[in-house]
Coordinates of C-alpha atoms in Angstrom, one line a residue:
M89 CA 100.5 -28.5 -7.8
K90 CA 99.4 -29.1 -11.4
L91 CA 96.5 -31.5 -11.2
T92 CA 93.2 -31.4 -13.2
H93 CA 89.9 -31.9 -11.5
F94 CA 89.6 -35.5 -12.8
S95 CA 93.2 -36.2 -12.0
L96 CA 92.4 -35.5 -8.4
L97 CA 89.3 -37.6 -8.6
A98 CA 91.3 -40.4 -10.2
A99 CA 93.9 -40.3 -7.4
S100 CA 91.2 -40.5 -4.8
A101 CA 89.6 -43.5 -6.6
L102 CA 92.9 -45.3 -6.7
A103 CA 93.3 -44.7 -3.0
V104 CA 89.9 -46.3 -2.3
F105 CA 90.7 -49.6 -4.2
A106 CA 94.4 -49.9 -3.4
R107 CA 95.5 -51.5 -0.2
A108 CA 97.4 -49.1 2.0
E109 CA 100.4 -51.3 2.6
S110 CA 103.9 -50.0 3.2
A111 CA 106.6 -50.3 0.5
D112 CA 108.7 -51.6 3.4
T113 CA 106.6 -54.5 4.3
A114 CA 108.2 -57.0 1.8
T115 CA 108.9 -60.3 3.5
D116 CA 112.0 -62.4 3.1
A117 CA 110.3 -64.1 0.2
S118 CA 109.8 -60.9 -1.6
D119 CA 110.7 -60.9 -5.3
V120 CA 111.4 -57.1 -5.3
L121 CA 115.1 -56.5 -4.9
V122 CA 116.1 -54.0 -2.2
L123 CA 118.7 -51.6 -3.7
G124 CA 121.0 -49.0 -2.2
G125 CA 123.8 -46.7 -3.1
S126 CA 126.6 -49.3 -2.6
D127 CA 125.2 -52.1 -4.8
F128 CA 122.9 -50.3 -7.1
K129 CA 125.2 -50.2 -10.2
D130 CA 126.4 -53.8 -9.6
V131 CA 122.8 -55.1 -9.6
V132 CA 121.2 -52.9 -12.2
N133 CA 123.8 -52.3 -14.9
P134 CA 124.2 -55.9 -16.0
E135 CA 120.5 -56.3 -16.6
K136 CA 119.2 -55.9 -20.1
L137 CA 115.9 -54.7 -18.7
M138 CA 114.9 -53.8 -15.1
L139 CA 112.2 -51.7 -13.4
V140 CA 113.1 -49.7 -10.3
E141 CA 110.8 -47.8 -7.9
F142 CA 112.2 -44.8 -6.0
Y143 CA 110.0 -44.4 -2.9
A144 CA 109.6 -43.0 0.6
P145 CA 108.2 -45.0 3.5
W146 CA 105.8 -42.2 4.5
C147 CA 104.4 -41.8 1.0
G148 CA 100.7 -42.8 0.8
H149 CA 100.9 -43.5 -3.0
C150 CA 103.9 -45.8 -2.4
K151 CA 102.0 -47.8 0.2
Q152 CA 99.2 -48.2 -2.3
L153 CA 101.6 -49.3 -5.0
A154 CA 103.5 -51.8 -2.8
P155 CA 101.2 -54.9 -3.1
E156 CA 100.7 -54.4 -6.8
Y157 CA 104.4 -54.0 -7.4
E158 CA 105.2 -57.1 -5.4
K159 CA 102.7 -59.2 -7.4
A160 CA 104.1 -57.8 -10.7
A161 CA 107.6 -58.7 -9.5
T162 CA 106.5 -62.3 -8.9
T163 CA 104.8 -62.6 -12.3
L164 CA 107.7 -61.0 -14.2
K165 CA 110.4 -63.1 -12.4
A166 CA 109.3 -66.1 -14.5
E167 CA 110.1 -64.1 -17.6
S168 CA 113.5 -63.0 -16.3
I169 CA 112.5 -59.4 -15.8
K170 CA 113.6 -58.0 -12.4
L171 CA 111.9 -55.3 -10.3
G172 CA 113.8 -53.4 -7.6
K173 CA 113.2 -50.5 -5.2
V174 CA 115.2 -47.7 -3.5
D175 CA 114.3 -46.0 -0.2
C176 CA 115.0 -42.4 -1.0
T177 CA 115.0 -41.4 2.7
E178 CA 118.1 -43.6 3.1
H179 CA 119.7 -43.1 -0.3
R180 CA 119.0 -39.4 -1.1
E181 CA 122.0 -38.9 -3.2
L182 CA 121.2 -41.9 -5.4
C183 CA 117.7 -40.7 -5.9
D184 CA 118.8 -37.1 -6.7
S185 CA 121.2 -38.5 -9.3
F186 CA 118.2 -39.8 -11.2
Q187 CA 116.2 -36.5 -10.8
V188 CA 113.6 -38.1 -8.5
Q189 CA 111.3 -35.2 -7.6
G190 CA 108.2 -37.1 -6.4
F191 CA 107.1 -40.4 -4.9
P192 CA 106.8 -43.0 -6.2
T193 CA 109.0 -42.5 -9.2
M194 CA 109.5 -45.5 -11.5
K195 CA 112.2 -45.8 -14.1
V196 CA 113.1 -48.5 -16.7
F197 CA 116.8 -49.4 -16.9
R198 CA 118.4 -50.9 -19.9
E199 CA 122.0 -51.9 -19.1
G200 CA 122.2 -49.1 -16.6
K201 CA 120.7 -46.4 -18.7
A202 CA 117.5 -44.9 -17.2
Y203 CA 114.2 -44.2 -19.0
D204 CA 111.0 -42.8 -17.8
Y205 CA 108.3 -45.4 -16.9
N206 CA 105.0 -44.4 -18.5
G207 CA 102.8 -47.3 -17.4
G208 CA 100.2 -47.8 -14.7
R209 CA 100.4 -48.7 -11.0
T210 CA 98.5 -52.0 -11.0
E211 CA 100.0 -55.5 -11.4
D212 CA 98.4 -55.9 -14.8
T213 CA 99.5 -52.6 -16.2
I214 CA 103.1 -53.0 -14.8
V215 CA 103.4 -56.5 -16.3
K216 CA 102.0 -55.5 -19.7
Y217 CA 104.3 -52.4 -19.9
M218 CA 107.4 -54.4 -19.0
R219 CA 106.5 -57.1 -21.5
K220 CA 106.3 -54.5 -24.2
Q221 CA 109.7 -53.2 -23.1
S222 CA 111.2 -56.7 -23.4
L223 CA 110.1 -57.1 -27.0
P224 CA 111.7 -55.4 -30.0
A225 CA 109.8 -52.3 -31.0
F226 CA 108.9 -54.0 -34.3
S227 CA 108.9 -57.8 -34.1
Q228 CA 109.1 -60.1 -37.2
L229 CA 106.4 -62.8 -37.0
K230 CA 105.5 -66.0 -38.7
A231 CA 101.9 -65.9 -40.0
A232 CA 101.0 -68.8 -37.7
G233 CA 102.3 -66.8 -34.7
I234 CA 100.2 -63.7 -35.3
A235 CA 97.3 -64.9 -33.1
D236 CA 99.5 -65.6 -30.1
F237 CA 101.4 -62.3 -30.5
A238 CA 98.1 -60.3 -30.7
K239 CA 96.9 -61.9 -27.4
K240 CA 99.8 -60.4 -25.5
D241 CA 98.0 -57.1 -25.1
R242 CA 94.6 -55.5 -25.6
L243 CA 95.8 -54.1 -29.0
A244 CA 98.5 -55.1 -31.4
V245 CA 99.4 -53.5 -34.8
I246 CA 100.4 -56.1 -37.4
A247 CA 101.7 -55.3 -40.9
Y248 CA 102.0 -57.5 -43.9
L249 CA 105.2 -56.5 -45.8
P250 CA 105.9 -58.7 -48.8
K251 CA 109.3 -57.0 -49.4
G252 CA 110.2 -57.1 -45.7
K253 CA 112.8 -54.5 -44.6
D254 CA 113.5 -53.4 -48.2
S255 CA 110.5 -51.1 -48.5
A256 CA 109.4 -47.6 -47.6
E257 CA 106.5 -49.0 -45.7
F258 CA 108.8 -50.9 -43.4
K259 CA 110.7 -47.8 -42.5
A260 CA 107.5 -45.8 -41.9
I261 CA 106.0 -48.4 -39.6
E262 CA 109.3 -49.0 -37.8
Q263 CA 109.5 -45.3 -37.1
L264 CA 105.9 -45.5 -35.7
A265 CA 106.7 -48.5 -33.6
N266 CA 109.7 -46.8 -32.0
Q267 CA 107.6 -43.8 -31.2
H268 CA 104.8 -45.8 -29.6
R269 CA 106.5 -48.8 -28.2
D270 CA 105.2 -47.9 -24.7
D271 CA 101.6 -47.9 -26.1
F272 CA 101.2 -50.8 -28.5
L273 CA 102.7 -54.0 -29.7
F274 CA 104.0 -53.8 -33.3
G275 CA 104.8 -56.8 -35.5
Y276 CA 105.1 -57.7 -39.2
S277 CA 105.2 -60.7 -41.4
T278 CA 106.4 -61.3 -45.0
E279 CA 104.2 -64.4 -45.5
A280 CA 101.1 -64.1 -47.7
A281 CA 99.1 -66.0 -45.1
A282 CA 99.4 -63.0 -42.9
A283 CA 97.6 -60.8 -45.4
K284 CA 94.8 -63.3 -45.6
D285 CA 94.5 -63.4 -41.8
M286 CA 94.1 -59.7 -41.5
G287 CA 91.5 -59.6 -44.3
A288 CA 93.6 -58.0 -47.1
K289 CA 92.4 -59.0 -50.6
D290 CA 95.7 -58.4 -52.5
T291 CA 98.7 -60.4 -51.2
D292 CA 101.0 -58.5 -53.6
K293 CA 100.5 -55.2 -51.7
P294 CA 101.5 -54.3 -48.1
A295 CA 98.7 -54.2 -45.5
L296 CA 98.2 -53.2 -41.9
A297 CA 95.6 -54.1 -39.3
V298 CA 94.8 -53.5 -35.7
Y299 CA 94.1 -56.7 -33.7
R300 CA 92.0 -56.0 -30.5
Q301 CA 90.6 -57.8 -27.5
F302 CA 87.5 -55.6 -27.7
D303 CA 84.9 -54.5 -30.3
E304 CA 85.8 -55.9 -33.8
P305 CA 88.8 -58.3 -33.4
K306 CA 90.5 -57.0 -36.5
V307 CA 90.3 -53.6 -38.3
L308 CA 92.1 -53.2 -41.6
F309 CA 93.8 -49.9 -42.5
D310 CA 92.6 -48.5 -45.8
G311 CA 95.3 -45.8 -46.4
S312 CA 98.9 -45.8 -47.6
L313 CA 101.4 -47.6 -45.4
A314 CA 104.0 -45.0 -46.3
D315 CA 101.8 -42.3 -44.6
E316 CA 103.0 -42.3 -41.0
A317 CA 100.6 -39.6 -39.8
A318 CA 97.6 -41.4 -41.3
M319 CA 98.6 -44.7 -39.7
A320 CA 99.2 -43.1 -36.4
A321 CA 95.7 -41.4 -36.4
F322 CA 94.1 -44.7 -37.4
I323 CA 95.8 -46.7 -34.6
K324 CA 95.0 -44.0 -32.1
R325 CA 91.3 -44.0 -33.0
E326 CA 91.0 -47.8 -33.2
S327 CA 92.8 -48.3 -29.9
I328 CA 89.9 -46.9 -28.0
P329 CA 86.7 -49.1 -27.6
T330 CA 83.5 -47.8 -29.0
M331 CA 82.3 -47.4 -25.4
D332 CA 84.3 -48.5 -22.4
E333 CA 84.3 -47.8 -18.6
V334 CA 86.3 -44.7 -17.8
T335 CA 88.7 -45.2 -14.9
P336 CA 91.8 -43.5 -13.4
E337 CA 93.9 -45.9 -15.5
N338 CA 92.5 -45.0 -18.9
Y339 CA 91.2 -41.4 -18.5
M340 CA 94.4 -39.8 -19.8
T341 CA 94.1 -42.0 -22.9
Y342 CA 90.9 -40.3 -23.7
V343 CA 92.2 -36.8 -22.9
N344 CA 95.3 -37.3 -25.1
S345 CA 93.1 -38.5 -28.0
G346 CA 92.3 -34.8 -28.7
V347 CA 88.6 -35.4 -29.4
P348 CA 85.5 -34.6 -27.3
L349 CA 84.5 -37.1 -24.6
A350 CA 80.9 -38.0 -23.9
F351 CA 80.1 -39.4 -20.4
F352 CA 77.1 -41.6 -19.6
F353 CA 76.7 -41.8 -15.8
Y354 CA 74.8 -44.8 -14.5
D355 CA 74.0 -45.8 -10.9
T356 CA 73.0 -49.4 -11.2
P357 CA 73.7 -52.3 -13.6
E358 CA 70.1 -52.2 -14.6
T359 CA 70.4 -48.5 -15.7
R360 CA 73.5 -49.3 -17.6
N361 CA 71.9 -52.3 -19.4
K362 CA 68.7 -50.3 -20.1
Y363 CA 70.2 -47.3 -21.8
G364 CA 73.8 -48.5 -22.7
P365 CA 73.0 -50.4 -25.9
G366 CA 71.1 -47.5 -27.4
I367 CA 73.9 -45.0 -26.6
E368 CA 76.5 -47.4 -28.0
K369 CA 74.7 -47.2 -31.3
V370 CA 75.1 -43.5 -31.3
A371 CA 78.8 -43.9 -30.2
R372 CA 79.5 -46.1 -33.2
K373 CA 78.0 -43.6 -35.6
Y374 CA 80.1 -40.7 -34.2
K375 CA 83.3 -42.7 -33.4
K376 CA 85.5 -40.6 -35.7
S377 CA 84.3 -37.4 -34.1
M378 CA 84.2 -38.2 -30.3
H379 CA 84.6 -40.9 -27.7
F380 CA 81.8 -42.2 -25.5
V381 CA 82.4 -43.7 -22.0
Y382 CA 80.5 -45.3 -19.2
C383 CA 81.0 -43.7 -15.9
D384 CA 80.1 -45.5 -12.6
A385 CA 78.3 -42.8 -10.6
G386 CA 78.9 -44.8 -7.4
K387 CA 82.6 -44.3 -7.8
Y388 CA 83.0 -41.1 -9.9
G389 CA 79.7 -39.3 -9.5
A390 CA 81.5 -36.3 -8.2
H391 CA 82.8 -35.7 -11.7
A392 CA 79.3 -34.9 -12.8
D393 CA 79.6 -31.5 -10.9
T394 CA 82.5 -30.5 -13.2
L395 CA 80.3 -31.2 -16.2
A396 CA 77.5 -28.9 -15.0
L397 CA 75.3 -31.9 -14.1
K398 CA 73.4 -32.4 -10.9
S399 CA 75.1 -35.0 -8.8
N400 CA 72.9 -37.8 -7.4
T401 CA 70.5 -37.5 -10.3
W402 CA 71.1 -40.6 -12.5
P403 CA 71.3 -41.5 -15.3
A404 CA 73.0 -38.5 -16.8
F405 CA 74.9 -37.6 -20.0
A406 CA 77.3 -34.8 -21.0
I407 CA 79.8 -34.0 -23.6
N408 CA 83.1 -32.5 -22.5
E409 CA 85.9 -30.8 -24.6
V410 CA 88.5 -31.5 -21.9
E411 CA 91.3 -29.4 -23.2
Q412 CA 89.1 -26.3 -23.5
G413 CA 87.2 -27.0 -20.3
L414 CA 83.9 -26.8 -22.1
K415 CA 80.8 -28.9 -21.4
W416 CA 77.4 -29.6 -22.8
P417 CA 75.1 -31.3 -20.2
F418 CA 72.1 -33.2 -21.4
D419 CA 68.8 -32.2 -19.7
Q420 CA 68.5 -34.5 -16.7
T421 CA 64.7 -34.3 -16.8
V422 CA 64.7 -36.1 -20.2
E423 CA 65.1 -39.8 -20.5
P424 CA 68.4 -40.6 -22.2
T425 CA 67.0 -42.8 -24.9
E426 CA 68.9 -43.6 -28.1
D427 CA 66.8 -41.1 -30.1
K428 CA 67.2 -38.3 -27.6
I429 CA 70.9 -38.8 -27.2
A430 CA 71.4 -39.0 -31.0
E431 CA 69.4 -35.7 -31.4
F432 CA 71.5 -34.0 -28.7
V433 CA 74.9 -35.2 -30.2
T434 CA 73.8 -34.2 -33.7
K435 CA 73.1 -30.7 -32.5
Y436 CA 76.4 -30.6 -30.7
I437 CA 78.2 -31.7 -33.9
N438 CA 76.4 -29.1 -35.9
K439 CA 77.2 -26.4 -33.3
E440 CA 73.5 -25.7 -32.7
I441 CA 73.9 -25.7 -28.9
D442 CA 76.2 -23.6 -26.7
P443 CA 78.4 -24.9 -23.9
T444 CA 77.1 -24.4 -20.3
L445 CA 79.3 -22.3 -18.0
K446 CA 79.0 -22.9 -14.3
S447 CA 78.8 -19.8 -12.2
E448 CA 77.9 -18.7 -8.7
E449 CA 75.8 -15.6 -8.2
P450 CA 77.9 -12.4 -7.9
P451 CA 78.3 -11.4 -4.2
K452 CA 76.7 -8.1 -3.2
D453 CA 79.1 -5.1 -3.0
A454 CA 82.0 -7.3 -4.3
E455 CA 83.9 -4.2 -5.4
K456 CA 84.0 -2.9 -1.8
A457 CA 85.9 -5.9 -0.5
D458 CA 89.7 -5.8 -0.3
V459 CA 89.9 -8.9 -2.6
Y460 CA 87.2 -8.9 -5.3
Q461 CA 85.3 -12.2 -5.4
V462 CA 85.0 -12.9 -9.1
V463 CA 82.5 -15.5 -10.4
G464 CA 82.0 -17.0 -13.9
K465 CA 79.4 -14.4 -14.8
T466 CA 81.7 -11.5 -13.9
F467 CA 85.0 -12.8 -15.2
K468 CA 84.9 -10.8 -18.5
E469 CA 83.8 -7.5 -16.9
V470 CA 86.2 -7.6 -14.0
V471 CA 89.3 -9.6 -15.1
L472 CA 89.3 -8.6 -18.8
N473 CA 88.7 -4.9 -17.9
K474 CA 91.4 -3.2 -20.0
N475 CA 91.4 -0.2 -17.8
K476 CA 92.9 -2.1 -14.9
D477 CA 95.6 -4.5 -14.0
V478 CA 94.0 -7.5 -12.4
F479 CA 96.0 -9.9 -10.2
I480 CA 93.9 -12.9 -9.5
E481 CA 94.1 -16.1 -7.5
F482 CA 92.4 -19.2 -8.9
Y483 CA 91.7 -21.5 -5.9
A484 CA 89.7 -24.4 -4.5
P485 CA 88.3 -24.2 -0.9
W486 CA 89.7 -27.6 0.0
C487 CA 93.2 -26.7 -1.2
G488 CA 95.7 -26.6 1.7
H489 CA 98.1 -24.2 -0.1
C490 CA 95.2 -21.9 -0.9
K491 CA 94.2 -21.8 2.8
K492 CA 97.8 -20.8 3.7
L493 CA 97.8 -18.1 1.1
A494 CA 94.4 -16.6 2.1
P495 CA 95.5 -14.1 4.9
T496 CA 98.5 -13.0 2.8
F497 CA 96.2 -12.4 -0.2
E498 CA 93.8 -10.3 2.0
S499 CA 96.7 -8.2 3.1
L500 CA 97.7 -7.7 -0.5
G501 CA 94.2 -6.5 -1.3
K502 CA 94.4 -4.0 1.6
L503 CA 97.7 -2.6 0.4
F504 CA 96.4 -1.8 -3.1
K505 CA 92.9 -0.8 -2.1
D506 CA 93.6 2.9 -2.4
Q507 CA 94.6 2.3 -6.1
A508 CA 91.5 0.4 -7.0
D509 CA 91.0 2.6 -10.1
K510 CA 94.2 1.1 -11.5
V511 CA 94.7 -2.3 -9.8
T512 CA 92.2 -5.0 -8.8
I513 CA 93.2 -7.9 -6.4
A514 CA 90.8 -10.7 -7.1
K515 CA 90.1 -14.4 -6.5
L516 CA 87.9 -17.0 -8.2
D517 CA 86.7 -20.4 -6.8
L518 CA 87.2 -22.8 -9.7
T519 CA 85.2 -25.5 -8.1
E520 CA 82.0 -23.5 -8.5
N521 CA 82.8 -21.4 -11.5
D522 CA 84.0 -22.0 -15.1
L523 CA 86.3 -19.8 -17.1
P524 CA 84.6 -18.4 -20.2
P525 CA 85.9 -19.6 -23.6
N526 CA 87.1 -16.0 -24.3
S527 CA 89.4 -16.1 -21.3
G528 CA 92.1 -17.6 -23.5
D529 CA 93.5 -19.6 -20.5
R530 CA 93.3 -22.8 -18.6
V531 CA 94.0 -23.5 -15.0
E532 CA 95.4 -26.9 -14.1
G533 CA 96.3 -26.5 -10.4
F534 CA 95.7 -24.6 -7.2
P535 CA 96.5 -22.0 -6.3
T536 CA 97.3 -20.4 -9.7
L537 CA 98.2 -16.7 -9.6
R538 CA 98.1 -14.6 -12.7
L539 CA 98.3 -10.9 -13.7
Y540 CA 96.0 -9.8 -16.5
K541 CA 97.6 -6.6 -17.7
A542 CA 95.7 -3.4 -18.4
K543 CA 95.4 -2.3 -22.0
D544 CA 95.9 -5.7 -23.8
N545 CA 94.9 -8.3 -21.2
A546 CA 98.3 -10.0 -21.6
V547 CA 98.7 -12.7 -19.0
V548 CA 101.8 -13.0 -16.8
E549 CA 102.0 -16.2 -14.7
Y550 CA 103.3 -15.8 -11.1
N551 CA 105.7 -18.5 -10.1
G552 CA 107.5 -16.8 -7.2
D553 CA 107.4 -17.1 -3.5
R554 CA 104.0 -16.5 -1.9
S555 CA 105.2 -13.9 0.6
L556 CA 103.4 -10.5 0.7
E557 CA 106.7 -8.7 -0.2
D558 CA 107.2 -10.8 -3.3
L559 CA 103.6 -10.5 -4.5
V560 CA 103.7 -6.7 -4.1
S561 CA 107.1 -6.6 -6.0
F562 CA 105.7 -8.7 -8.8
I563 CA 102.7 -6.5 -9.4
G564 CA 104.9 -3.4 -9.3
K565 CA 107.2 -4.8 -11.9
N566 CA 104.6 -6.1 -14.3
A567 CA 101.6 -3.8 -14.1
A568 CA 100.8 -1.9 -17.3
N569 CA 99.3 1.1 -15.4
K570 CA 101.5 3.5 -13.5
I571 CA 101.1 2.5 -9.9
K572 CA 102.7 3.4 -6.6
V573 CA 104.3 0.3 -5.1
P574 CA 103.1 0.2 -1.5
E575 CA 105.5 -0.4 1.4
V576 CA 105.1 -3.7 3.1
P577 CA 105.0 -3.4 6.9
K578 CA 108.1 -4.7 8.6
E579 CA 106.1 -7.3 10.6
D580 CA 104.8 -8.8 7.4
K581 CA 108.3 -9.0 6.0
K582 CA 109.5 -10.9 9.1
E583 CA 106.4 -13.1 9.0
G584 CA 107.0 -13.9 5.3
E585 CA 110.6 -14.9 6.0
A586 CA 109.5 -17.1 9.0
K587 CA 106.9 -18.8 6.8
K588 CA 109.6 -19.6 4.2
D589 CA 111.7 -21.3 6.8
A590 CA 109.0 -23.0 8.7
E591 CA 106.7 -24.1 5.9
G592 CA 108.9 -24.4 2.9
K593 CA 110.1 -27.9 3.6
K594 CA 106.8 -29.1 4.8
E595 CA 105.1 -27.8 1.7
G596 CA 107.7 -29.3 -0.6
E597 CA 107.4 -32.7 1.1
A598 CA 103.6 -32.6 0.7
E599 CA 103.9 -31.9 -3.0
R600 CA 106.3 -34.8 -3.4
D601 CA 103.7 -37.2 -1.9
E602 CA 101.0 -36.0 -4.3
L603 CA 103.0 -36.0 -7.6

């Protein structure tokens, strides 16, 4: 199951605030259309635009979505945008025809053709997303209509194009609009008054500005409107507030921005008001280099652990390079004043401080165990040991699939114990230990199984069945050292087959509910 630490936290947070109502509790007055195999095409295909949810009644996330989806349907009904739903436990073939692999799955239909839905799961995010879908990717506007157009979303990109469609700038921005129609509103005007509205000085030249419902209301682009990459970078940067609350809804926006993320954890409104203004000044100074966010410790304090901060000690501050999994925690014994945070961030920018790696203490006699318990401090010497092939499980103690695998993995360690000079069977708890930067790898879900080959440390991902027989076979085929493939006892073979039959379906259904 491929989920990052914060993705799991985000999912939990959504569960707290969403009402657990069944997707099947719609009343007779429901504005959500109930669709099935017999009438699906007749209802959906004639619609220019429609949103359909594919769900299962037992799915917890579907139950959380239900009231929000219902409210969105009522709001959008007034705009002639219909919402429907399909119960995949009753219409499995229909759901399979649209490659539905998890619940809920939402798809946008345009005259019967399906497209992935990339919006949120609240009334507000669903409505905004579908409104964008109902508009042209690049709308022509009257100068007098710019203000109303910009109010339709938190951010709108407006261009002034005196030559209209007959320009290289139009083609470049239109291409950008088509690529990002799910993310932002795009519009243009040929009227000189539009240039004046956005703050451009020369009405003879094209101009582009971002209109926002936060920070500065208008920000003018100072580059070439024929440079699509530069415009995209500008819009992406200006689409994120100087310092906003991080939530499950916007977290991936920050992750996808590709720049470091600085968290300020606060426990009370008083703490936020005391230190926030000073940290916001630092955020404005370094906006082009990194993003700053407020993080409500009452809701997401557990995330502090993943940033090497002590939880329940607030306020707190840390910088996180999300993609690399690196973090720089600010000393929690020091008051996070504007000057202190500015000094800390400056040192980070100048690469004067090293990232902090979380690690447990190495267990005594770890090498004597059938499965070597690796920790952050011993990863390099054990896993990146070029004299041995190392087959390692990255796990979390709370992970149900990891618990199921545990006895099989212990048996695997026993089978290879007499070849410990060539092969190491190991495991690492990623909730308590970080991978070092030189590991050259990231782990995004649990359990993750990988073979680090002897001689060159080449990594081979294991994606097969988790039976003892298959694990042994994988190591035998991929190990760099010459090893003797141990014989799997007959009782373990039978047990493995029984587990495939008895647990395979259950495990698959559980994953569908989480995705």
